[in-house]
PDB file of C-alpha atoms in Angstrom:
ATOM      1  CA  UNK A 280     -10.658  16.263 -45.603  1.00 48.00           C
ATOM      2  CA  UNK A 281     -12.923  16.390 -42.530  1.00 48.00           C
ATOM      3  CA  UNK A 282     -14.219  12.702 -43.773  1.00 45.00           C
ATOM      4  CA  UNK A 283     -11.136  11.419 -44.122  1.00 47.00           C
ATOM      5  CA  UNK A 284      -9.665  12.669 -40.844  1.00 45.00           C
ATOM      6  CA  UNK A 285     -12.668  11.171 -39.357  1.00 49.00           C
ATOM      7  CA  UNK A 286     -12.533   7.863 -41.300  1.00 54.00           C
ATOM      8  CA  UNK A 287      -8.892   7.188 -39.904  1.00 53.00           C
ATOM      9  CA  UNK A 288      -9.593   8.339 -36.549  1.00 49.00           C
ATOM     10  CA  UNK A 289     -12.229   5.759 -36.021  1.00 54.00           C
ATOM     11  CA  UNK A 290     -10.049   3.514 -37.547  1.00 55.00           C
ATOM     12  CA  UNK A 291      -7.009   4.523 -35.087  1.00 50.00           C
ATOM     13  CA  UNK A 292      -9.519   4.144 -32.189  1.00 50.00           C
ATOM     14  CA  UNK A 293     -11.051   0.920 -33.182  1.00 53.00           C
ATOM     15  CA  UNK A 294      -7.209  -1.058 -33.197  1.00 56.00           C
ATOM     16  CA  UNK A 295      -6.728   0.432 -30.269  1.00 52.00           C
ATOM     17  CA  UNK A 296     -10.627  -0.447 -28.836  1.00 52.00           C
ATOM     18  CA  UNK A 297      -9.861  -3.943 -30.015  1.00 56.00           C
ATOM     19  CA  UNK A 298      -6.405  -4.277 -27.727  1.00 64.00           C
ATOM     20  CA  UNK A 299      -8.790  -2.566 -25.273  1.00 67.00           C
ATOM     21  CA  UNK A 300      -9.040  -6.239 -23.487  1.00 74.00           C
ATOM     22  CA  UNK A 301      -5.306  -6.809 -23.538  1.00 80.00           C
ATOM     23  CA  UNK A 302      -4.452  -3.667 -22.224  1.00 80.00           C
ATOM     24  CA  UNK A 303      -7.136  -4.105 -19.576  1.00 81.00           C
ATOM     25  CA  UNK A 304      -5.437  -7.647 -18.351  1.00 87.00           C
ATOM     26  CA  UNK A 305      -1.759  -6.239 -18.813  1.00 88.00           C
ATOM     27  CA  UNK A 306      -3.153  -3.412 -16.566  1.00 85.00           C
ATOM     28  CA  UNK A 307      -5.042  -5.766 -13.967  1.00 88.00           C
ATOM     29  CA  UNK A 308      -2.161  -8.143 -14.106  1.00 92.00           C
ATOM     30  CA  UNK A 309       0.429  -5.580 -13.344  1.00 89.00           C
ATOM     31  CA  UNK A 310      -2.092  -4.282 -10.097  1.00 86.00           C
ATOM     32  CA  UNK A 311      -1.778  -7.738  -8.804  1.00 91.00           C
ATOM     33  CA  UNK A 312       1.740  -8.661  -9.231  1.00 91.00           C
ATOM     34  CA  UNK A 313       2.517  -5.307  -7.725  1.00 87.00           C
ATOM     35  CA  UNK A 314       0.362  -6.309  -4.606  1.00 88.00           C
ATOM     36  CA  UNK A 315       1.870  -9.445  -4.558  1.00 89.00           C
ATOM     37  CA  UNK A 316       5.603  -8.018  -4.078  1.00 85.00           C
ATOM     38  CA  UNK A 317       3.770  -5.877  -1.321  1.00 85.00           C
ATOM     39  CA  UNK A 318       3.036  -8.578   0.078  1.00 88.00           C
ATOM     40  CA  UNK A 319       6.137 -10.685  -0.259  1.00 88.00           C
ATOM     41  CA  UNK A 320       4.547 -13.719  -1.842  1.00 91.00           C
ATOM     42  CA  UNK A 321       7.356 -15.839  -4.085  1.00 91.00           C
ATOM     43  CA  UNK A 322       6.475 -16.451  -7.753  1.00 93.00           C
ATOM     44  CA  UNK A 323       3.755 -18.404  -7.910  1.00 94.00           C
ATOM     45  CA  UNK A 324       1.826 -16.179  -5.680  1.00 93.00           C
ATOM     46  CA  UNK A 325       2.472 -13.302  -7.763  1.00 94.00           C
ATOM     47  CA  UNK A 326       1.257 -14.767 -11.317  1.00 95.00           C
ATOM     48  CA  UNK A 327      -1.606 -16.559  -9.683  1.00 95.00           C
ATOM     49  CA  UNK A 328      -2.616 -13.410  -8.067  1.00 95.00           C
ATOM     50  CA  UNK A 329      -1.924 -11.652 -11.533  1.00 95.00           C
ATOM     51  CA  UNK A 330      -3.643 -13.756 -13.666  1.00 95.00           C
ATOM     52  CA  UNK A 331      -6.814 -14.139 -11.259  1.00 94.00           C
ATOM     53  CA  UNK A 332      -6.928 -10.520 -11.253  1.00 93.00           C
ATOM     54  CA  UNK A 333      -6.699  -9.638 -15.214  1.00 93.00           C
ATOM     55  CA  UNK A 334      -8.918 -12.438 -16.004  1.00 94.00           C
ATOM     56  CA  UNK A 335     -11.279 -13.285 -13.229  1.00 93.00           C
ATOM     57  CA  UNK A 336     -14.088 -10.265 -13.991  1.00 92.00           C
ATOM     58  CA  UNK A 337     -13.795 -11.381 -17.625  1.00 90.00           C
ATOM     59  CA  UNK A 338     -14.849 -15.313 -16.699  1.00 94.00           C
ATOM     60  CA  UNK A 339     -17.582 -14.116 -14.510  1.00 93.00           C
ATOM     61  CA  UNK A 340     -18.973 -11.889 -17.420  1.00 92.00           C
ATOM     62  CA  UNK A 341     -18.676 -14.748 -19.828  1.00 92.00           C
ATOM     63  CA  UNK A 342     -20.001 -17.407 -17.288  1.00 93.00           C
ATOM     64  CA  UNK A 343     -23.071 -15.002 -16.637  1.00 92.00           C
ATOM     65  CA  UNK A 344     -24.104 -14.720 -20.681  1.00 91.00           C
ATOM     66  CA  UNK A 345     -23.432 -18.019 -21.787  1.00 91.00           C
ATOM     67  CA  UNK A 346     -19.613 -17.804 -23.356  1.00 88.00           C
ATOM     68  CA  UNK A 347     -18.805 -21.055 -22.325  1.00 87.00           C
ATOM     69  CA  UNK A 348     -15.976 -21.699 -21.942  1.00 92.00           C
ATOM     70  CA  UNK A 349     -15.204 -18.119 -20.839  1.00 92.00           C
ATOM     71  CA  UNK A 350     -12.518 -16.599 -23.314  1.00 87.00           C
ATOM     72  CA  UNK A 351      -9.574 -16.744 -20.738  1.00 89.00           C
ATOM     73  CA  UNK A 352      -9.978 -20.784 -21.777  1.00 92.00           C
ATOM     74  CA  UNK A 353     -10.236 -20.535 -25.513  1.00 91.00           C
ATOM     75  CA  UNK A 354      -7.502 -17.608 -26.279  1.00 87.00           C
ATOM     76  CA  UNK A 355      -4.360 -18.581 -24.686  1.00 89.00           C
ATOM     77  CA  UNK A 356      -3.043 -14.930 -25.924  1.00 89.00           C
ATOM     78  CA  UNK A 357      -5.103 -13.717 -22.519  1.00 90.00           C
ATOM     79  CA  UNK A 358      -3.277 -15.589 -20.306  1.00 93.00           C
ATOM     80  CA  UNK A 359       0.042 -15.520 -21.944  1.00 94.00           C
ATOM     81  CA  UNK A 360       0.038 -11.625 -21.198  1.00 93.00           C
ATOM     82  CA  UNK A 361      -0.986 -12.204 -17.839  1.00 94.00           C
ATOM     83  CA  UNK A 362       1.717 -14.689 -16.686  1.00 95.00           C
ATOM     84  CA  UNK A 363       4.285 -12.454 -19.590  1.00 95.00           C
ATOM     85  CA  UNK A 364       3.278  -9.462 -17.453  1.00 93.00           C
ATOM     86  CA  UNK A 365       3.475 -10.706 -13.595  1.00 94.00           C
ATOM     87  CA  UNK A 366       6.813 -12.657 -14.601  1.00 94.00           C
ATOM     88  CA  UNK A 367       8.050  -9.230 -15.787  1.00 93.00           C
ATOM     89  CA  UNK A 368       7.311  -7.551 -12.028  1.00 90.00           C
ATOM     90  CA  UNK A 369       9.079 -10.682 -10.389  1.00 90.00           C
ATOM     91  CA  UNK A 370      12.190  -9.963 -12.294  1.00 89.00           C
ATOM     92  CA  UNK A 371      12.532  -6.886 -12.324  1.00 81.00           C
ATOM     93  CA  UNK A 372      12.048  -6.573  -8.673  1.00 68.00           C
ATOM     94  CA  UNK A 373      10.292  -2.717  -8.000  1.00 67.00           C
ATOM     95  CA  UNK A 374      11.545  -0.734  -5.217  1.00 69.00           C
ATOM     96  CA  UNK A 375       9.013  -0.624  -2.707  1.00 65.00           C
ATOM     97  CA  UNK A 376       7.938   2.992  -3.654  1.00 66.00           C
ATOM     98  CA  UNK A 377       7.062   1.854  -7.176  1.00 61.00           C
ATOM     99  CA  UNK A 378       4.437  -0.679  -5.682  1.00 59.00           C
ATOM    100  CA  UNK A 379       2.185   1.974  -4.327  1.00 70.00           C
ATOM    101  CA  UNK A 380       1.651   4.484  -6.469  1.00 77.00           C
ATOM    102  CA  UNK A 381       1.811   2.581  -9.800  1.00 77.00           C
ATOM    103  CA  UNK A 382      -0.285   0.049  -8.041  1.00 74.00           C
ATOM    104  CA  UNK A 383      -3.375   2.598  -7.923  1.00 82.00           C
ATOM    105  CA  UNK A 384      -2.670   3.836 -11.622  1.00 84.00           C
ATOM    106  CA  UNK A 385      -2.628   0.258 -12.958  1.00 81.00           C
ATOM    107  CA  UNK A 386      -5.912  -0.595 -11.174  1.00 82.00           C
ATOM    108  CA  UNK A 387      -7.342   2.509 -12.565  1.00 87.00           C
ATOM    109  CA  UNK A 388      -6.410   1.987 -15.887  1.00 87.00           C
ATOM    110  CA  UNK A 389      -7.697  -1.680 -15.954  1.00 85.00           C
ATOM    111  CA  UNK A 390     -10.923  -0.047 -14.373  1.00 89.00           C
ATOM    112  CA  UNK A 391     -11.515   1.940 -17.046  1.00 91.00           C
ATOM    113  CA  UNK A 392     -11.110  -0.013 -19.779  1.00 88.00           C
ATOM    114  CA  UNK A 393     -13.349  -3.264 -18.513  1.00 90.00           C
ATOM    115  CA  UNK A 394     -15.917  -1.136 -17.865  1.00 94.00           C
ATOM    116  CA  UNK A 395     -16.360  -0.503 -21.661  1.00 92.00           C
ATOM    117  CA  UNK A 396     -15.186  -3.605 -22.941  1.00 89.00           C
ATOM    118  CA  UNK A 397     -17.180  -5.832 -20.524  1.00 92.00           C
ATOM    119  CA  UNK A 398     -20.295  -3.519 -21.249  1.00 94.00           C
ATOM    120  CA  UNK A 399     -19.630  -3.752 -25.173  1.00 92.00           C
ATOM    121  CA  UNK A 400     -19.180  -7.771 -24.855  1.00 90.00           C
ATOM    122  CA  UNK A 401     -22.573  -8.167 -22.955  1.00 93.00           C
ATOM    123  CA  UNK A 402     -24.723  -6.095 -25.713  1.00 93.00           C
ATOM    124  CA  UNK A 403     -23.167  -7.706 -28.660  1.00 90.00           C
ATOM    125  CA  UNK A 404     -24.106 -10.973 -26.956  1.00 91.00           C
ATOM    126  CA  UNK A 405     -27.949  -9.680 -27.100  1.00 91.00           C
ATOM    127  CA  UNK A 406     -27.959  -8.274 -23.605  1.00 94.00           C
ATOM    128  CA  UNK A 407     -30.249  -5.190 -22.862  1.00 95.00           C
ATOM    129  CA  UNK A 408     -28.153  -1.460 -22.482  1.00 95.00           C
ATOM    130  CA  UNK A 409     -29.141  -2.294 -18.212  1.00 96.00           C
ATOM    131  CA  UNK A 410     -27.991  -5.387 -18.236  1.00 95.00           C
ATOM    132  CA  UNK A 411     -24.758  -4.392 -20.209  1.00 95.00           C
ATOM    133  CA  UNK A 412     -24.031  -2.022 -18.166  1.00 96.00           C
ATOM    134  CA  UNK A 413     -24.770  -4.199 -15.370  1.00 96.00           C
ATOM    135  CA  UNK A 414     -21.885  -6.663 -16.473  1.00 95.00           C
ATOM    136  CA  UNK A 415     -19.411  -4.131 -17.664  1.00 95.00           C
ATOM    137  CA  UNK A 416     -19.365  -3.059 -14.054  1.00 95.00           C
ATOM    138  CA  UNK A 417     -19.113  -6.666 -12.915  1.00 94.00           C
ATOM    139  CA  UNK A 418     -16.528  -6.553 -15.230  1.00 93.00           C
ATOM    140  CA  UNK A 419     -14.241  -3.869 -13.980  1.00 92.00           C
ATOM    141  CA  UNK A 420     -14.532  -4.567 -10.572  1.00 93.00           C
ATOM    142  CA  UNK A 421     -14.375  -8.195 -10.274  1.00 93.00           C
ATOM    143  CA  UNK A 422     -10.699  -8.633 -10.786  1.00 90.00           C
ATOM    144  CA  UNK A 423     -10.066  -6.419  -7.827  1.00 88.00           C
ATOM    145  CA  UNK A 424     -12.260  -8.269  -5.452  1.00 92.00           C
ATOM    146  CA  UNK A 425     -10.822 -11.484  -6.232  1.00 93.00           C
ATOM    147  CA  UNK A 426      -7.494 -10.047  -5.731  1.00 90.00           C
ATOM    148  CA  UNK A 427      -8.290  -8.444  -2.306  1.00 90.00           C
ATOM    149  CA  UNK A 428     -10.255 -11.420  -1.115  1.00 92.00           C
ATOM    150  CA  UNK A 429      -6.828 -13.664  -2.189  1.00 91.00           C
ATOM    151  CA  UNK A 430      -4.892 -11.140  -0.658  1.00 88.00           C
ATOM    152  CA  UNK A 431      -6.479 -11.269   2.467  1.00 87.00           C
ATOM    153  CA  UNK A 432      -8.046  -7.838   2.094  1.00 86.00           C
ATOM    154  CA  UNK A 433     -11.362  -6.297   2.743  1.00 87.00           C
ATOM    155  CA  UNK A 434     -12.439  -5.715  -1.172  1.00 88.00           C
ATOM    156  CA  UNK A 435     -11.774  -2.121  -2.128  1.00 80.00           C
ATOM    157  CA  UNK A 436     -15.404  -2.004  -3.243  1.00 83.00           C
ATOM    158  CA  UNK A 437     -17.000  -2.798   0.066  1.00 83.00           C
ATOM    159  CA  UNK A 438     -14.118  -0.446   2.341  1.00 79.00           C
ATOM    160  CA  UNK A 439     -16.089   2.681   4.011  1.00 74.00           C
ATOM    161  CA  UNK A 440     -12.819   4.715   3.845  1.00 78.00           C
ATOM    162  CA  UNK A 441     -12.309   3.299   0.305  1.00 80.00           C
ATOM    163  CA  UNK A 442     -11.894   6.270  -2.535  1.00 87.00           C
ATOM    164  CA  UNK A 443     -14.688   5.848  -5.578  1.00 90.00           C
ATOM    165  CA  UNK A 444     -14.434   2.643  -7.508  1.00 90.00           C
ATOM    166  CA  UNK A 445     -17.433   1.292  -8.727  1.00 91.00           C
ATOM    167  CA  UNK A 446     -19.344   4.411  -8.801  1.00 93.00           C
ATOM    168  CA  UNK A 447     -17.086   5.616 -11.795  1.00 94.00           C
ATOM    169  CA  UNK A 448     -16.639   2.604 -13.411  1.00 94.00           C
ATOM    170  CA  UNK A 449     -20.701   2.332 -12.865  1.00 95.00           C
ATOM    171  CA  UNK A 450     -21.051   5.594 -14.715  1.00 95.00           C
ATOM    172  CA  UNK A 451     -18.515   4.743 -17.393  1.00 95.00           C
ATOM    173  CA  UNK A 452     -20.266   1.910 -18.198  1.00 96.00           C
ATOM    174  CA  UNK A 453     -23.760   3.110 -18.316  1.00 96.00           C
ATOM    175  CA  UNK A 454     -22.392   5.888 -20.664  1.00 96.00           C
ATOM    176  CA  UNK A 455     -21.495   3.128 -22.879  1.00 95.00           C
ATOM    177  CA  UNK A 456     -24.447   0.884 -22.903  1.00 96.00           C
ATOM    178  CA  UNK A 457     -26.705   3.918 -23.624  1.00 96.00           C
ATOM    179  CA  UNK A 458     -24.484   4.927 -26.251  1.00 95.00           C
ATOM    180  CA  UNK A 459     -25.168   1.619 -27.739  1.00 94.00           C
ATOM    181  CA  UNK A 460     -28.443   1.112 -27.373  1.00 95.00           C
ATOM    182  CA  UNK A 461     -28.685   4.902 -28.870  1.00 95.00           C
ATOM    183  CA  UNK A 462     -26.712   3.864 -32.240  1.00 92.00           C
ATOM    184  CA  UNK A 463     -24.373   6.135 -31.690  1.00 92.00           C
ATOM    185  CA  UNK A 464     -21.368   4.347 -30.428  1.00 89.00           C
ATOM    186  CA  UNK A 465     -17.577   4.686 -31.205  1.00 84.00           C
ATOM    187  CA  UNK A 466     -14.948   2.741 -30.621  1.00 81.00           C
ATOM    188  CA  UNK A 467     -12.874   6.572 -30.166  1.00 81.00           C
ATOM    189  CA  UNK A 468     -15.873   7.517 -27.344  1.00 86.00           C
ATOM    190  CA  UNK A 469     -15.368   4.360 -25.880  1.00 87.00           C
ATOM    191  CA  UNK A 470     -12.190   5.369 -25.235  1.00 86.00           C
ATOM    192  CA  UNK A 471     -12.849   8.602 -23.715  1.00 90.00           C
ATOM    193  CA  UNK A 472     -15.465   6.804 -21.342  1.00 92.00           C
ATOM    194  CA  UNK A 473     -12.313   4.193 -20.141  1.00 92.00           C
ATOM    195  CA  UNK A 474     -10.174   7.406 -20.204  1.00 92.00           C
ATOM    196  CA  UNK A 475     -12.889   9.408 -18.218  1.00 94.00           C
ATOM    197  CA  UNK A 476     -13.496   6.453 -15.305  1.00 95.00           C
ATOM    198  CA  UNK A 477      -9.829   6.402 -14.777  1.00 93.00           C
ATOM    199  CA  UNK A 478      -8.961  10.145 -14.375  1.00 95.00           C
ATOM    200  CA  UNK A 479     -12.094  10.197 -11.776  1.00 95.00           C
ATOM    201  CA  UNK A 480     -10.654   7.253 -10.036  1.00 93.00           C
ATOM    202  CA  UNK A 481      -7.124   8.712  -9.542  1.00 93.00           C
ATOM    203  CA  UNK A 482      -8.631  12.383  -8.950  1.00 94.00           C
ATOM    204  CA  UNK A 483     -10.958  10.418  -6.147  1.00 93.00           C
ATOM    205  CA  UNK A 484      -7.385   8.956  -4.771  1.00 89.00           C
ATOM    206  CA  UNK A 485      -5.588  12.445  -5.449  1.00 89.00           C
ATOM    207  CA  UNK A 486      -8.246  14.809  -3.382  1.00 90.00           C
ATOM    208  CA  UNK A 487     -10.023  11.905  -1.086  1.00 87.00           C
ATOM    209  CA  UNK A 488     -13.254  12.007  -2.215  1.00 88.00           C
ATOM    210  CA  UNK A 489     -15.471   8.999  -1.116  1.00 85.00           C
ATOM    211  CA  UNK A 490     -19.041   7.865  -2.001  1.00 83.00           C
ATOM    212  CA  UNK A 491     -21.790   9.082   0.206  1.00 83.00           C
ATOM    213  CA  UNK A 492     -22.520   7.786   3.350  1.00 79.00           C
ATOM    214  CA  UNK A 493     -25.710   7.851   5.061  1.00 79.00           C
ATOM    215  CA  UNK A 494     -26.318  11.350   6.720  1.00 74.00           C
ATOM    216  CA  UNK A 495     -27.155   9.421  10.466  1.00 74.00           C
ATOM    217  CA  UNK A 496     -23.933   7.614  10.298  1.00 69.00           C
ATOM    218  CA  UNK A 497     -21.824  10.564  11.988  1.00 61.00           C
ATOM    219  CA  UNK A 498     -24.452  10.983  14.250  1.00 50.00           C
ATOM    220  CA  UNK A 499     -24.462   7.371  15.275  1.00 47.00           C
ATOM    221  CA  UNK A 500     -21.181   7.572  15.597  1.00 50.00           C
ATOM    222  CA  UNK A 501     -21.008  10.550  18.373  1.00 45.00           C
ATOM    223  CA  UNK A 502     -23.670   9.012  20.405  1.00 46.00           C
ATOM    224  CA  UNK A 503     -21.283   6.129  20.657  1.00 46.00           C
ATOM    225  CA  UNK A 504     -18.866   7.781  22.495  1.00 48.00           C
TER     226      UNK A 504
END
């Protein structure tokens, strides 16, 4: 019994690992249409800013191991969801309230699961567990620069008042490439780590906590005055 309910688990987790990706870009697509309607852009802004978002931490993975051309270029499906997704967000039109919140929970979600897919896709492409981890964090957080930068935003990443964004995606991704390197990888425990980099990103947004600073910083900052 125990075998069996452990056979179909994997199994459950390993569709689901699998439509990790797509998730990921629906996610990331949805952050940056939602931005987009924050920031009034008309309909090409918002699926341009979509799909650079969903896709664009993906190409720079691919572009850095050799998967020429990246995946965005050779499976259509990938950008189909993108556009399906930021074309959803332009008609239905969110109330402003919707493009906050959601916003952060979208991002967060998307964090989560690039880290693990990006870090998975960079050891299976003969990578070392550093390195992986390396690009899985690349990964994650490259579809939010590029959407800041287009945006005309500071990236989240490099903010000093920012809320943690690479350090958990960081640790979620280093989880997995040990994992990996160890044998021992799931598909069902790389879902926890996604699952376990997003709750610490929206606890980090929920209770403010930030990444440290250096200690003479404060000080520096009183002497000012």
């Amino acid at each position: 019994m125990s075998v069996w309910l452990s056979s179909n688990l994997d199994n459950a987790a390993s569709l689901v690992h699998h439509g990790g990706e797509l998730a990921g870009i629906v996610a990331f697509a949805a952050s940056g249409a939602l931005l987009s309607v924050r920031r009034d852009l008309d309909v090409v802004g918002i699926v341009l800013l979509a799909a650079a978002t969903a896709l664009g931490g993906g190409i720079i993975r691919d572009v850095i191991i050799g998967k020429t051309p990246p995946t965005a270029f050779t499976d259509l499906r990938l950008v189909a969801v993108a556009v399906a997704t930021a074309l959803v967000i332009f008609v239905w039109h969110p109330p402003a309230r919707l493009t906050r919140w959601p916003l952060e929970v979208a991002d967060a979600v998307g964090l989560g699961l690039f880290a693990v897919t990006g870090t998975v896709t960079a050891y299976e492409h003969g990578l070392s567990a550093p390195s992986a981890a390396m690009l899985g964090l690349t990964t994650a957080i490259g579809g939010g620069i590029i959407r800041d930068v287009l945006s005309g935003s500071v990236p989240a990443v490099l903010r000093s008042n920012e809320h943690l964004y690479a350090i958990p995606s960081l640790v979620g991704a280093a989880v997995t490439a040990l994992l990996l390197h160890l044998g021992v990888y799931r598909s069902w425990v790389g879902l926890l780590c996604a699952a376990l980099v997003t709750v610490v990103r929206l606890a980090s947004l929920r209770y403010g906590w930030h990444g440290p600073r250096p200690w003479y910083t404060k000080t520096a900052r009183r002497d000012d005055r």
